[in-house]
Short mmCIF file of C-alpha atoms in Angstrom, two decimals:
data_model
loop_
_atom_site.label_atom_id
_atom_site.label_comp_id
_atom_site.label_asym_id
_atom_site.label_seq_id
_atom_site.Cartn_x
_atom_site.Cartn_y
_atom_site.Cartn_z
CA VAL A 1 -78.83 -15.19 33.49
CA LYS A 2 -81.13 -14.51 30.56
CA ASP A 3 -84.43 -13.92 32.74
CA TYR A 4 -82.37 -11.60 35.11
CA LYS A 5 -79.85 -9.92 33.09
CA PHE A 6 -77.31 -9.07 36.09
CA PRO A 7 -75.21 -5.60 35.85
CA VAL A 8 -71.96 -7.68 36.78
CA LEU A 9 -71.12 -10.96 36.73
CA ASN A 10 -68.27 -13.16 37.81
CA ILE A 11 -67.68 -15.96 35.64
CA SER A 12 -65.11 -18.27 36.23
CA LYS A 13 -63.41 -22.12 36.17
CA PHE A 14 -64.47 -23.62 39.73
CA TYR A 15 -62.12 -25.23 41.72
CA ALA A 16 -61.75 -27.18 44.07
CA ARG A 17 -59.76 -26.93 47.91
CA PRO A 18 -58.17 -29.59 48.50
CA GLY A 19 -60.08 -31.31 51.65
CA THR A 20 -63.63 -29.65 50.85
CA PRO A 21 -66.21 -32.65 49.91
CA ALA A 22 -65.87 -30.26 46.58
CA ALA A 23 -62.58 -32.25 45.82
CA LYS A 24 -64.31 -34.99 46.03
CA MET A 25 -66.91 -34.10 42.92
CA LYS A 26 -66.19 -35.52 38.93
CA ARG A 27 -64.57 -32.65 36.68
CA VAL A 28 -66.55 -31.79 34.95
CA PRO A 29 -64.09 -31.86 30.90
CA THR A 30 -62.00 -28.50 30.19
CA GLU A 31 -64.38 -28.27 26.95
CA ILE A 32 -66.92 -27.88 28.18
CA ALA A 33 -66.28 -25.92 30.74
CA LYS A 34 -64.56 -23.53 28.49
CA ARG A 35 -67.70 -23.48 26.86
CA ARG A 36 -69.81 -22.71 29.64
CA SER A 37 -67.61 -19.94 30.26
CA LYS A 38 -67.16 -18.65 27.08
CA GLU A 39 -70.67 -18.85 26.28
CA LEU A 40 -72.37 -16.87 29.15
CA THR A 41 -69.33 -14.30 28.96
CA GLU A 42 -70.89 -13.61 25.39
CA LEU A 43 -74.54 -14.12 27.29
CA PHE A 44 -73.06 -11.43 29.66
CA GLU A 45 -71.87 -9.11 26.59
CA SER A 46 -74.76 -9.52 25.00
CA TYR A 47 -76.95 -7.04 26.88
CA THR A 48 -76.92 -3.61 28.54
CA CYS A 49 -78.92 -3.57 31.74
CA TYR A 50 -79.57 0.58 32.06
CA GLU A 51 -81.48 2.03 29.75
CA LYS A 52 -84.24 2.97 31.62
CA TYR A 53 -82.23 5.77 33.80
CA ILE A 54 -81.72 7.71 29.98
CA GLY A 55 -83.88 10.76 30.39
CA GLN A 56 -84.29 10.74 33.66
CA THR A 57 -83.61 12.70 36.38
CA VAL A 58 -81.76 10.58 39.83
CA PRO A 59 -79.91 11.46 42.65
CA VAL A 60 -76.33 10.57 42.80
CA TRP A 61 -73.95 10.64 45.35
CA PHE A 62 -69.89 12.52 44.54
CA SER A 63 -67.28 10.98 46.42
CA THR A 64 -63.89 12.23 46.52
CA GLU A 65 -63.25 9.69 42.88
CA ILE A 66 -61.70 12.09 39.06
CA GLY A 67 -62.43 9.89 36.90
CA LYS A 68 -61.48 9.98 33.00
CA ASN A 69 -62.49 9.87 29.77
CA LYS A 70 -59.62 8.85 28.16
CA ALA A 71 -61.53 8.45 24.49
CA GLU A 72 -62.64 12.07 24.85
CA MET A 73 -59.57 13.32 27.34
CA ILE A 74 -62.08 14.64 29.57
CA GLU A 75 -62.09 14.54 33.27
CA GLN A 76 -65.17 13.79 34.97
CA SER A 77 -66.01 13.32 38.70
CA VAL A 78 -67.63 10.21 39.87
CA GLY A 79 -70.61 8.92 41.57
CA HIS A 80 -73.28 6.47 42.61
CA THR A 81 -76.59 6.09 42.67
CA ARG A 82 -79.14 5.37 45.30
CA GLU A 83 -78.71 1.39 43.80
CA TYR A 84 -74.84 1.57 43.23
CA ILE A 85 -74.29 2.71 39.56
CA LYS A 86 -71.39 4.01 38.85
CA THR A 87 -72.06 7.68 37.09
CA VAL A 88 -70.01 10.46 35.68
CA VAL A 89 -70.82 14.44 35.28
CA PRO A 90 -68.55 16.93 33.83
CA ARG A 91 -65.51 17.41 36.49
CA ASP A 92 -66.90 19.35 38.84
CA ASP A 93 -65.09 19.28 42.09
CA SER A 94 -67.60 21.36 44.41
CA LEU A 95 -69.46 18.61 44.30
CA ILE A 96 -67.01 15.82 45.96
CA GLY A 97 -68.89 14.32 48.84
CA LYS A 98 -72.42 15.98 48.41
CA LYS A 99 -76.02 14.80 46.76
CA ALA A 100 -76.87 16.12 43.11
CA LEU A 101 -79.04 15.77 40.95
CA VAL A 102 -78.43 14.11 37.62
CA LYS A 103 -80.20 14.56 34.28
CA ILE A 104 -78.57 11.51 32.58
CA GLU A 105 -78.32 11.12 28.67
CA SER A 106 -76.49 7.98 28.01
CA ALA A 107 -75.93 4.59 29.81
CA SER A 108 -73.27 2.78 28.51
CA LYS A 109 -72.14 -1.22 30.01
CA PHE A 110 -71.35 -0.22 33.57
CA HIS A 111 -72.35 3.05 34.63
CA LEU A 112 -74.47 6.59 33.52
CA SER A 113 -73.19 9.74 32.01
CA GLY A 114 -75.27 12.94 32.17
CA TYR A 115 -75.20 16.64 34.04
CA VAL A 116 -75.87 18.19 37.19
CA ILE A 117 -79.34 20.17 36.91
#
């Protein structure tokens, strides 16, 4: 995880279903499993992946989704890059179902923000 900095990580505790080979395996003590889960969560929350896009112009495909930035109380059009990175721009319903070039202004843990050029 440190080396690859995955943009999404599923952190869950293992559960062996009865009747499977895993059910016969020795269980890791609960306190160790909790510690590992906490360490992995902290590592995942310590990095972001999308800074390299800031300042770039990228093609974005817009769906019918409209998002709301609750902190700033503004509506946004939501699209995705070729790499399927969620990208938001100020709301523009004419973008629905279309591709547009977006200048990326900022990056957060889970999405890019910018404006259509």
